[in-house]
Amino acid sequence: MGLGWSSAEERESLLPPQPRGAAGGPVVPQLRRGLTPAAAAAPRLVPVLSRVYGRRWLVLLVFSLLGFAQGLVWNSWGPIQNSARLAFGFSSWDIALLVLWGPIGFLPCFAFMWLMDKRGLRVTVLLTSFLMVLGAGLKCVPLSDLTIRKKLIHGGQLLNGLAGPTIMNAAPFLSTTWFSPDERATATAIASSLNYLGAACAFLVGPLVVPPPNGTSHLPLASESNSEHIKDRIEAVLYAEFGMISLIFSAVLAYFPSRPPFPPSVAAASQRLSYRRSFCRLLSNFRFLMIALAYAIPLGVFSGWSGVLDLILTPVHVSQVDAGWIGFWSIVGGCVVGIAMARFADFIRGMLKLILLLLLFGATLASTWFTLTCLTSVTHLPLTTATLYTSCILLGVFLNSSIPIFFELFVETFYPVPEGITCGVVTFLSNMFMGVLLFFLTFYHTELSWFNWCLPGSCLLSLLLILCFRESYDRLYLDVVVSV
């Protein structure tokens, strides 16, 4: 296990010198649970001075809150698109573009990977949080000219999208840098899930704070008064987002070190491949391309589908508020299950592929159920609020909870490629796939039933790719061999 991708010579160059026995030969450790005989027969090595610090949870909290804010801002317009059209005069193209700025922001993803690899976490996260503050501030500029105001809102969404590469790619790097091997998957799950939890809260905050365009929950108003009231409520949301992001930026500025004084594990202290060699290694490896597609296709389809969930559920007479609750609980369930699965993976090492197979099988069943339910005139399946809620929430639970497991499998299998580069390439592919789908929907949004069929098809394809994928645990091998 862990010997199928990097060569023995490459791993040897990353390890500290080994002690010699009385006869001059290497000291051989005993077999331990979770290791193959080949890995267990590796020589005992001098342990690296390692230590975990309590402040690691503070670093994780600040980064997770930053991810939460970025996801909240990215998804803030989709759940209230009808209200935004009335208040700011947005067209269908404007609404689609506000969502598209997220994947468009991933175009300079490789520059953020290089910055993280060369300058570390602090500089990269500081730049990311500054872009988010600037973007949130632009959207709060009080202008009466709606044309200029709309341009500022689009500019703010673009700056928030530029923060996406760091938010979505740095979680495994942060967990390796600060956390011990038996906490890494859990830290990755928390840091990556909070971004999706922020997007989920947008489904909740938007429809609850901003009234729909057909009136408010109080006295009926004239059309002009209704528009001004909706605009005031949207601006209140924008000001609240700006205040929250400013506080997080202040926390990053005050304390967010790149690394602890001593590494928490051997893998955190070991040498990695260079930026150029990492890309050459990844893009020339068929196994990486296989698992990258297994991640990018279903997650890209699901992200695009979630962005237009309101439009998809409109033909089956689901209101904007109900669509928001469905999106909220599907992502929240995925975050909770994802953290639980990651904690389980920390206790039972070497089971990442099996966990992914179970999650993707469940996602395939749930997406098929939802798609057939929406075709009630053909399948005659009962179309009720309960079935829609259950199928959508299960789909979100299975797919969203697979994200941290995917990240850990990427890092384990393709070590010693830096974590930010490995996860950056796959998230770039996922966002480009989502961007193409949303761009296509902009010009073909009258009929969305075909989009539902993309969900079970993409989940099934991912399931087959993972089934054929040969996993390995090179990073775990390094930590266990030195600590034996």
Short mmCIF file of C-alpha atoms in Angstrom, two decimals:
data_model
loop_
_atom_site.label_atom_id
_atom_site.label_comp_id
_atom_site.label_asym_id
_atom_site.label_seq_id
_atom_site.Cartn_x
_atom_site.Cartn_y
_atom_site.Cartn_z
CA MET A 1 0.00 0.00 0.00
CA GLY A 2 1.43 3.36 -1.00
CA LEU A 3 4.08 1.87 -3.24
CA GLY A 4 2.30 2.01 -6.57
CA TRP A 5 3.03 5.56 -7.73
CA SER A 6 6.21 7.18 -6.43
CA SER A 7 9.39 5.18 -6.69
CA ALA A 8 11.43 3.89 -3.78
CA GLU A 9 14.29 6.22 -4.74
CA GLU A 10 12.03 9.27 -4.61
CA ARG A 11 10.66 8.32 -1.21
CA GLU A 12 14.15 7.55 0.09
CA SER A 13 15.34 11.07 -0.74
CA LEU A 14 12.59 12.52 1.43
CA LEU A 15 13.42 10.49 4.53
CA PRO A 16 15.98 11.20 7.25
CA PRO A 17 18.97 8.87 7.66
CA GLN A 18 18.18 5.45 9.12
CA PRO A 19 19.95 3.97 12.15
CA ARG A 20 22.07 0.86 11.79
CA GLY A 21 21.81 -2.28 13.88
CA ALA A 22 24.64 -3.90 15.86
CA ALA A 23 25.78 -5.82 12.77
CA GLY A 24 25.60 -2.77 10.58
CA GLY A 25 22.28 -3.67 8.98
CA PRO A 26 19.08 -1.69 9.13
CA VAL A 27 16.71 -2.05 12.06
CA VAL A 28 13.46 -3.69 10.88
CA PRO A 29 10.16 -2.78 12.60
CA GLN A 30 7.35 -5.11 13.52
CA LEU A 31 4.24 -5.37 11.36
CA ARG A 32 1.56 -2.85 12.33
CA ARG A 33 -2.12 -2.69 11.53
CA GLY A 34 -2.86 -0.71 8.35
CA LEU A 35 0.43 -1.52 6.60
CA THR A 36 1.17 -4.04 3.91
CA PRO A 37 4.08 -6.43 4.57
CA ALA A 38 6.20 -4.48 2.08
CA ALA A 39 5.63 -1.19 3.88
CA ALA A 40 6.03 -2.76 7.31
CA ALA A 41 9.37 -4.26 6.28
CA ALA A 42 10.80 -0.81 5.64
CA PRO A 43 13.72 0.13 7.90
CA ARG A 44 13.21 1.99 11.17
CA LEU A 45 14.10 5.62 10.70
CA VAL A 46 15.17 8.37 13.06
CA PRO A 47 11.96 10.15 14.13
CA VAL A 48 11.62 13.77 13.10
CA LEU A 49 11.08 16.20 15.99
CA SER A 50 7.37 16.89 15.67
CA ARG A 51 4.74 18.58 17.80
CA VAL A 52 1.12 19.69 17.51
CA TYR A 53 0.03 23.04 18.89
CA GLY A 54 -3.32 24.05 20.34
CA ARG A 55 -3.28 27.14 18.15
CA ARG A 56 -3.87 24.88 15.13
CA TRP A 57 -7.59 25.02 15.90
CA LEU A 58 -7.52 28.83 15.84
CA VAL A 59 -5.82 28.77 12.43
CA LEU A 60 -8.38 26.27 11.19
CA LEU A 61 -11.25 28.38 12.57
CA VAL A 62 -10.08 31.57 10.86
CA PHE A 63 -9.55 29.83 7.53
CA SER A 64 -12.90 28.03 7.78
CA LEU A 65 -14.74 31.27 8.52
CA LEU A 66 -13.08 32.85 5.50
CA GLY A 67 -14.28 29.93 3.38
CA PHE A 68 -17.76 30.27 4.87
CA ALA A 69 -17.91 33.95 3.90
CA GLN A 70 -16.66 33.28 0.37
CA GLY A 71 -19.31 30.62 -0.23
CA LEU A 72 -22.03 32.84 1.24
CA VAL A 73 -21.14 35.76 -1.04
CA TRP A 74 -20.79 33.57 -4.14
CA ASN A 75 -24.27 32.07 -3.76
CA SER A 76 -26.02 35.18 -2.44
CA TRP A 77 -27.75 36.09 -5.72
CA GLY A 78 -29.09 32.75 -6.94
CA PRO A 79 -31.71 32.19 -4.20
CA ILE A 80 -33.06 35.78 -4.59
CA GLN A 81 -32.71 36.17 -8.34
CA ASN A 82 -36.35 37.17 -8.89
CA SER A 83 -36.10 39.86 -6.21
CA ALA A 84 -32.76 41.09 -7.59
CA ARG A 85 -34.28 41.48 -11.05
CA LEU A 86 -36.94 43.80 -9.70
CA ALA A 87 -34.65 45.82 -7.40
CA PHE A 88 -31.63 46.34 -9.67
CA GLY A 89 -33.02 45.61 -13.11
CA PHE A 90 -30.89 42.49 -13.57
CA SER A 91 -31.51 40.45 -16.70
CA SER A 92 -31.25 36.66 -16.97
CA TRP A 93 -27.73 37.15 -18.31
CA ASP A 94 -26.80 39.29 -15.28
CA ILE A 95 -28.04 36.64 -12.84
CA ALA A 96 -26.18 33.89 -14.68
CA LEU A 97 -23.01 36.00 -14.81
CA LEU A 98 -23.15 36.70 -11.07
CA VAL A 99 -22.96 32.94 -10.52
CA LEU A 100 -20.42 32.49 -13.33
CA TRP A 101 -17.92 34.81 -11.65
CA GLY A 102 -17.18 31.93 -9.27
CA PRO A 103 -15.77 29.53 -11.89
CA ILE A 104 -14.34 32.44 -13.90
CA GLY A 105 -12.34 33.38 -10.81
CA PHE A 106 -10.58 30.03 -11.11
CA LEU A 107 -8.85 31.01 -14.36
CA PRO A 108 -5.78 32.40 -12.47
CA CYS A 109 -5.89 29.34 -10.21
CA PHE A 110 -2.36 28.29 -11.13
CA ALA A 111 -0.96 31.66 -10.03
CA PHE A 112 -2.46 31.13 -6.56
CA MET A 113 -1.00 27.60 -6.51
CA TRP A 114 2.45 29.03 -7.28
CA LEU A 115 2.04 31.68 -4.57
CA MET A 116 1.04 29.09 -1.99
CA ASP A 117 3.92 26.82 -2.97
CA LYS A 118 6.53 29.61 -2.87
CA ARG A 119 5.32 32.01 -0.16
CA GLY A 120 3.22 29.83 2.12
CA LEU A 121 -0.21 30.09 3.68
CA ARG A 122 -0.06 33.51 5.31
CA VAL A 123 0.70 35.56 2.20
CA THR A 124 -1.81 33.62 0.11
CA VAL A 125 -4.62 33.85 2.66
CA LEU A 126 -3.92 37.55 3.27
CA LEU A 127 -4.22 38.28 -0.45
CA THR A 128 -7.37 36.19 -0.67
CA SER A 129 -9.08 37.91 2.25
CA PHE A 130 -8.07 41.34 0.91
CA LEU A 131 -9.70 40.55 -2.44
CA MET A 132 -12.87 39.50 -0.61
CA VAL A 133 -12.96 42.72 1.47
CA LEU A 134 -12.43 44.83 -1.63
CA GLY A 135 -15.14 42.96 -3.53
CA ALA A 136 -17.66 43.22 -0.69
CA GLY A 137 -16.92 46.95 -0.36
CA LEU A 138 -17.50 47.60 -4.06
CA LYS A 139 -20.99 46.10 -3.84
CA CYS A 140 -21.86 48.44 -0.96
CA VAL A 141 -21.05 51.70 -2.79
CA PRO A 142 -24.33 53.70 -2.65
CA LEU A 143 -24.98 54.93 -6.18
CA SER A 144 -28.31 55.95 -7.65
CA ASP A 145 -27.20 55.09 -11.18
CA LEU A 146 -28.23 51.44 -11.54
CA THR A 147 -25.98 50.88 -14.55
CA ILE A 148 -22.82 51.78 -12.60
CA ARG A 149 -24.16 50.01 -9.52
CA LYS A 150 -24.61 46.78 -11.46
CA LYS A 151 -21.04 47.01 -12.78
CA LEU A 152 -19.72 47.44 -9.24
CA ILE A 153 -21.74 44.42 -8.09
CA HIS A 154 -20.31 42.34 -10.93
CA GLY A 155 -16.81 43.56 -10.07
CA GLY A 156 -17.31 42.62 -6.44
CA GLN A 157 -18.49 39.14 -7.40
CA LEU A 158 -15.43 38.69 -9.61
CA LEU A 159 -13.08 39.63 -6.77
CA ASN A 160 -14.88 37.18 -4.52
CA GLY A 161 -14.51 34.54 -7.23
CA LEU A 162 -10.76 35.19 -7.35
CA ALA A 163 -10.64 34.11 -3.70
CA GLY A 164 -12.04 30.70 -4.65
CA PRO A 165 -8.76 28.99 -5.66
CA THR A 166 -7.20 29.51 -2.22
CA ILE A 167 -10.38 28.71 -0.29
CA MET A 168 -11.03 25.44 -2.11
CA ASN A 169 -7.42 24.27 -2.59
CA ALA A 170 -5.62 25.14 0.64
CA ALA A 171 -7.53 22.89 3.05
CA PRO A 172 -5.31 19.76 2.59
CA PHE A 173 -2.18 21.93 2.70
CA LEU A 174 -3.33 23.53 5.96
CA SER A 175 -4.18 20.17 7.52
CA THR A 176 -0.78 18.69 6.60
CA THR A 177 1.07 21.78 7.85
CA TRP A 178 -0.68 22.04 11.22
CA PHE A 179 -2.30 18.70 12.11
CA SER A 180 -1.05 15.25 13.05
CA PRO A 181 -1.73 12.28 10.74
CA ASP A 182 -4.71 11.10 12.81
CA GLU A 183 -6.40 14.53 12.49
CA ARG A 184 -5.61 15.48 8.91
CA ALA A 185 -8.75 14.15 7.22
CA THR A 186 -10.95 15.77 9.87
CA ALA A 187 -9.21 19.15 9.47
CA THR A 188 -9.49 18.92 5.68
CA ALA A 189 -13.20 18.14 5.98
CA ILE A 190 -13.87 21.08 8.31
CA ALA A 191 -11.89 23.58 6.22
CA SER A 192 -13.43 22.50 2.92
CA SER A 193 -16.98 21.95 4.19
CA LEU A 194 -17.39 25.43 5.68
CA ASN A 195 -17.19 26.94 2.19
CA TYR A 196 -20.16 24.84 1.12
CA LEU A 197 -21.93 25.60 4.38
CA GLY A 198 -21.66 29.29 3.52
CA ALA A 199 -23.28 28.61 0.15
CA ALA A 200 -26.00 26.70 1.99
CA CYS A 201 -26.68 29.61 4.35
CA ALA A 202 -27.24 31.81 1.28
CA PHE A 203 -30.24 29.60 0.48
CA LEU A 204 -31.53 30.42 3.96
CA VAL A 205 -30.51 34.04 4.49
CA GLY A 206 -31.54 35.35 1.09
CA PRO A 207 -35.17 34.19 0.92
CA LEU A 208 -35.77 34.92 4.61
CA VAL A 209 -34.34 38.46 4.62
CA VAL A 210 -35.27 39.54 1.10
CA PRO A 211 -39.00 39.34 0.27
CA PRO A 212 -40.14 37.89 -3.06
CA PRO A 213 -41.20 40.33 -5.79
CA ASN A 214 -44.88 39.48 -5.46
CA GLY A 215 -45.12 41.37 -2.15
CA THR A 216 -43.82 41.37 1.39
CA SER A 217 -45.02 39.54 4.43
CA HIS A 218 -46.65 42.74 5.75
CA LEU A 219 -49.02 45.23 4.18
CA PRO A 220 -49.41 45.18 0.40
CA LEU A 221 -47.35 47.88 -1.27
CA ALA A 222 -47.36 49.60 -4.60
CA SER A 223 -44.98 48.28 -7.23
CA GLU A 224 -42.47 51.11 -6.79
CA SER A 225 -42.54 50.89 -2.99
CA ASN A 226 -42.16 47.13 -3.20
CA SER A 227 -39.08 47.53 -5.39
CA GLU A 228 -37.49 50.04 -3.02
CA HIS A 229 -38.21 47.83 -0.02
CA ILE A 230 -36.60 44.82 -1.70
CA LYS A 231 -33.59 46.93 -2.68
CA ASP A 232 -33.17 48.11 0.92
CA ARG A 233 -33.24 44.53 2.20
CA ILE A 234 -30.68 43.38 -0.38
CA GLU A 235 -28.40 46.28 0.56
CA ALA A 236 -28.71 45.30 4.22
CA VAL A 237 -27.46 41.83 3.29
CA LEU A 238 -24.54 43.36 1.34
CA TYR A 239 -23.54 45.58 4.29
CA ALA A 240 -23.69 42.60 6.66
CA GLU A 241 -21.46 40.57 4.33
CA PHE A 242 -18.96 43.43 4.15
CA GLY A 243 -18.82 43.71 7.93
CA MET A 244 -18.33 39.98 8.41
CA ILE A 245 -15.53 39.75 5.84
CA SER A 246 -13.80 42.81 7.31
CA LEU A 247 -13.70 41.16 10.74
CA ILE A 248 -12.24 37.96 9.29
CA PHE A 249 -9.63 39.95 7.35
CA SER A 250 -8.64 41.69 10.58
CA ALA A 251 -8.23 38.30 12.26
CA VAL A 252 -6.02 37.04 9.41
CA LEU A 253 -3.94 40.22 9.58
CA ALA A 254 -3.53 39.86 13.34
CA TYR A 255 -2.59 36.19 13.50
CA PHE A 256 -2.32 33.62 10.73
CA PRO A 257 1.19 32.09 10.58
CA SER A 258 2.28 30.07 7.57
CA ARG A 259 3.46 27.13 9.68
CA PRO A 260 4.04 26.11 13.31
CA PRO A 261 7.52 26.27 14.90
CA PHE A 262 7.84 22.49 14.64
CA PRO A 263 6.10 20.28 12.06
CA PRO A 264 3.30 17.98 13.27
CA SER A 265 4.49 15.01 11.19
CA VAL A 266 7.25 13.72 8.94
CA ALA A 267 5.18 14.46 5.83
CA ALA A 268 4.85 18.11 6.89
CA ALA A 269 8.64 18.41 7.19
CA SER A 270 9.57 16.48 4.05
CA GLN A 271 10.73 17.91 0.77
CA ARG A 272 8.23 18.21 -2.09
CA LEU A 273 8.49 18.26 -5.84
CA SER A 274 9.00 21.59 -7.55
CA TYR A 275 6.14 23.51 -9.13
CA ARG A 276 7.07 22.53 -12.70
CA ARG A 277 7.86 18.90 -11.90
CA SER A 278 4.58 18.56 -10.05
CA PHE A 279 2.55 19.56 -13.10
CA CYS A 280 4.58 17.29 -15.36
CA ARG A 281 4.08 14.40 -12.95
CA LEU A 282 0.35 14.92 -12.60
CA LEU A 283 -0.57 15.55 -16.21
CA SER A 284 1.47 12.61 -17.47
CA ASN A 285 -0.13 10.15 -15.05
CA PHE A 286 -3.23 8.31 -16.27
CA ARG A 287 -4.40 7.52 -12.74
CA PHE A 288 -4.49 11.21 -11.88
CA LEU A 289 -6.53 12.03 -14.98
CA MET A 290 -8.92 9.23 -14.05
CA ILE A 291 -9.60 10.37 -10.51
CA ALA A 292 -9.60 14.06 -11.53
CA LEU A 293 -12.49 13.36 -13.91
CA ALA A 294 -14.20 11.25 -11.22
CA TYR A 295 -14.18 14.35 -9.00
CA ALA A 296 -14.70 17.15 -11.53
CA ILE A 297 -17.64 15.77 -13.51
CA PRO A 298 -20.20 14.97 -10.76
CA LEU A 299 -19.19 17.89 -8.51
CA GLY A 300 -19.21 20.32 -11.44
CA VAL A 301 -22.65 19.14 -12.56
CA PHE A 302 -24.00 19.26 -9.02
CA SER A 303 -22.64 22.77 -8.39
CA GLY A 304 -24.19 24.06 -11.61
CA TRP A 305 -27.45 22.28 -10.82
CA SER A 306 -27.53 23.79 -7.32
CA GLY A 307 -26.99 27.27 -8.76
CA VAL A 308 -30.21 27.06 -10.79
CA LEU A 309 -32.17 24.87 -8.36
CA ASP A 310 -34.88 27.51 -8.10
CA LEU A 311 -35.47 27.40 -11.87
CA ILE A 312 -35.36 23.60 -11.98
CA LEU A 313 -38.01 23.24 -9.26
CA THR A 314 -40.29 25.97 -10.61
CA PRO A 315 -42.05 23.65 -13.15
CA VAL A 316 -43.02 21.29 -10.31
CA HIS A 317 -44.54 24.24 -8.38
CA VAL A 318 -41.88 24.61 -5.69
CA SER A 319 -41.61 28.15 -4.30
CA GLN A 320 -38.40 30.17 -3.97
CA VAL A 321 -38.44 29.71 -0.18
CA ASP A 322 -38.94 25.92 -0.41
CA ALA A 323 -36.16 25.65 -3.01
CA GLY A 324 -33.91 27.58 -0.63
CA TRP A 325 -34.66 25.20 2.25
CA ILE A 326 -33.99 22.17 0.03
CA GLY A 327 -30.62 23.59 -1.03
CA PHE A 328 -29.78 24.54 2.55
CA TRP A 329 -30.44 21.12 4.10
CA SER A 330 -28.76 19.21 1.26
CA ILE A 331 -25.49 21.09 1.79
CA VAL A 332 -25.71 21.11 5.60
CA GLY A 333 -26.28 17.36 5.59
CA GLY A 334 -23.31 16.90 3.28
CA CYS A 335 -21.06 18.96 5.56
CA VAL A 336 -22.06 17.03 8.68
CA VAL A 337 -21.71 13.62 7.03
CA GLY A 338 -18.46 14.67 5.35
CA ILE A 339 -16.85 15.61 8.67
CA ALA A 340 -18.11 12.36 10.23
CA MET A 341 -16.74 10.31 7.33
CA ALA A 342 -13.40 12.10 7.52
CA ARG A 343 -13.17 11.41 11.25
CA PHE A 344 -13.90 7.77 10.52
CA ALA A 345 -11.17 7.79 7.86
CA ASP A 346 -8.70 9.14 10.43
CA PHE A 347 -9.40 6.16 12.69
CA ILE A 348 -9.56 3.52 9.93
CA ARG A 349 -6.73 4.33 7.56
CA GLY A 350 -6.53 3.01 4.03
CA MET A 351 -10.31 3.02 3.43
CA LEU A 352 -10.71 6.17 1.34
CA LYS A 353 -11.61 4.37 -1.89
CA LEU A 354 -14.24 2.22 -0.20
CA ILE A 355 -15.82 5.28 1.44
CA LEU A 356 -15.96 7.06 -1.93
CA LEU A 357 -17.58 4.06 -3.60
CA LEU A 358 -20.33 3.97 -0.98
CA LEU A 359 -20.96 7.71 -1.22
CA LEU A 360 -21.07 7.76 -5.02
CA PHE A 361 -23.37 4.73 -5.11
CA GLY A 362 -25.76 6.56 -2.80
CA ALA A 363 -25.52 9.72 -4.94
CA THR A 364 -26.38 7.72 -8.07
CA LEU A 365 -29.50 6.26 -6.44
CA ALA A 366 -30.63 9.61 -5.00
CA SER A 367 -30.15 11.52 -8.26
CA THR A 368 -32.01 8.83 -10.21
CA TRP A 369 -34.88 9.01 -7.72
CA PHE A 370 -35.09 12.81 -8.03
CA THR A 371 -34.96 12.74 -11.85
CA LEU A 372 -37.69 10.11 -12.15
CA THR A 373 -39.83 11.92 -9.59
CA CYS A 374 -39.75 15.11 -11.67
CA LEU A 375 -41.04 13.04 -14.64
CA THR A 376 -44.20 12.13 -12.79
CA SER A 377 -46.29 12.24 -15.98
CA VAL A 378 -44.19 9.40 -17.37
CA THR A 379 -43.09 7.42 -14.31
CA HIS A 380 -46.23 8.07 -12.20
CA LEU A 381 -44.06 8.32 -9.10
CA PRO A 382 -45.58 10.41 -6.30
CA LEU A 383 -44.48 14.03 -6.57
CA THR A 384 -44.73 15.45 -3.07
CA THR A 385 -42.79 17.91 -0.99
CA ALA A 386 -41.47 15.02 1.09
CA THR A 387 -40.06 13.12 -1.91
CA LEU A 388 -38.44 16.24 -3.37
CA TYR A 389 -36.91 17.18 -0.03
CA THR A 390 -35.67 13.66 0.65
CA SER A 391 -34.14 12.99 -2.78
CA CYS A 392 -32.46 16.42 -3.04
CA ILE A 393 -31.10 16.31 0.49
CA LEU A 394 -29.76 12.78 0.08
CA LEU A 395 -28.08 13.78 -3.18
CA GLY A 396 -26.41 16.74 -1.47
CA VAL A 397 -25.39 14.63 1.51
CA PHE A 398 -23.69 11.97 -0.60
CA LEU A 399 -21.91 14.32 -3.03
CA ASN A 400 -20.87 17.09 -0.64
CA SER A 401 -19.55 14.61 1.91
CA SER A 402 -17.33 13.04 -0.75
CA ILE A 403 -15.31 16.25 -1.29
CA PRO A 404 -12.92 15.99 1.71
CA ILE A 405 -12.51 12.26 1.07
CA PHE A 406 -11.56 13.01 -2.54
CA PHE A 407 -9.05 15.63 -1.36
CA GLU A 408 -7.37 13.25 1.05
CA LEU A 409 -7.16 10.53 -1.60
CA PHE A 410 -5.61 12.99 -4.06
CA VAL A 411 -2.92 14.02 -1.59
CA GLU A 412 -2.18 10.48 -0.37
CA THR A 413 -1.91 8.95 -3.82
CA PHE A 414 0.15 11.63 -5.55
CA TYR A 415 2.48 12.57 -2.73
CA PRO A 416 5.14 14.18 -2.83
CA VAL A 417 3.33 16.59 -5.17
CA PRO A 418 2.37 19.61 -2.98
CA GLU A 419 -1.19 19.48 -1.67
CA GLY A 420 -2.17 22.86 -3.09
CA ILE A 421 -1.12 21.88 -6.61
CA THR A 422 -2.84 18.48 -6.57
CA CYS A 423 -6.16 19.81 -5.29
CA GLY A 424 -5.84 22.98 -7.34
CA VAL A 425 -5.78 21.13 -10.64
CA VAL A 426 -8.87 19.03 -9.84
CA THR A 427 -10.89 21.96 -8.46
CA PHE A 428 -9.92 23.99 -11.54
CA LEU A 429 -11.33 21.24 -13.76
CA SER A 430 -14.49 21.03 -11.65
CA ASN A 431 -15.10 24.78 -11.81
CA MET A 432 -14.43 24.92 -15.54
CA PHE A 433 -16.94 22.12 -16.03
CA MET A 434 -19.49 23.98 -13.92
CA GLY A 435 -18.76 27.21 -15.79
CA VAL A 436 -19.38 25.61 -19.17
CA LEU A 437 -22.71 24.21 -17.95
CA LEU A 438 -23.85 27.54 -16.51
CA PHE A 439 -22.77 29.38 -19.65
CA PHE A 440 -24.79 26.95 -21.75
CA LEU A 441 -27.80 27.38 -19.45
CA THR A 442 -27.65 31.12 -20.01
CA PHE A 443 -28.63 30.62 -23.65
CA TYR A 444 -30.82 27.55 -23.15
CA HIS A 445 -32.78 28.10 -19.96
CA THR A 446 -36.34 27.55 -21.17
CA GLU A 447 -36.24 23.80 -20.58
CA LEU A 448 -34.09 22.34 -17.81
CA SER A 449 -35.40 18.79 -17.51
CA TRP A 450 -32.36 17.51 -19.41
CA PHE A 451 -30.13 18.92 -16.64
CA ASN A 452 -31.66 16.47 -14.17
CA TRP A 453 -30.47 13.55 -16.28
CA CYS A 454 -26.90 14.83 -16.10
CA LEU A 455 -26.86 14.13 -12.36
CA PRO A 456 -27.28 10.31 -12.34
CA GLY A 457 -25.13 10.00 -15.47
CA SER A 458 -22.22 11.92 -13.94
CA CYS A 459 -22.49 10.06 -10.61
CA LEU A 460 -22.51 6.69 -12.36
CA LEU A 461 -19.48 7.63 -14.48
CA SER A 462 -17.60 8.74 -11.37
CA LEU A 463 -18.52 5.50 -9.59
CA LEU A 464 -17.08 3.43 -12.44
CA LEU A 465 -13.88 5.51 -12.56
CA ILE A 466 -13.29 5.11 -8.81
CA LEU A 467 -14.01 1.40 -9.07
CA CYS A 468 -11.18 1.07 -11.63
CA PHE A 469 -8.84 3.39 -9.72
CA ARG A 470 -5.86 1.88 -7.89
CA GLU A 471 -5.34 3.75 -4.63
CA SER A 472 -2.06 4.21 -2.78
CA TYR A 473 -1.02 5.95 0.44
CA ASP A 474 2.45 7.41 -0.08
CA ARG A 475 2.09 10.18 2.53
CA LEU A 476 0.79 7.78 5.16
CA TYR A 477 3.63 5.39 4.33
CA LEU A 478 6.16 8.12 5.08
CA ASP A 479 4.60 9.04 8.43
CA VAL A 480 4.14 5.46 9.62
CA VAL A 481 7.61 4.25 8.62
CA VAL A 482 9.38 7.05 10.47
CA SER A 483 7.15 6.81 13.55
CA VAL A 484 7.42 3.01 13.90
#
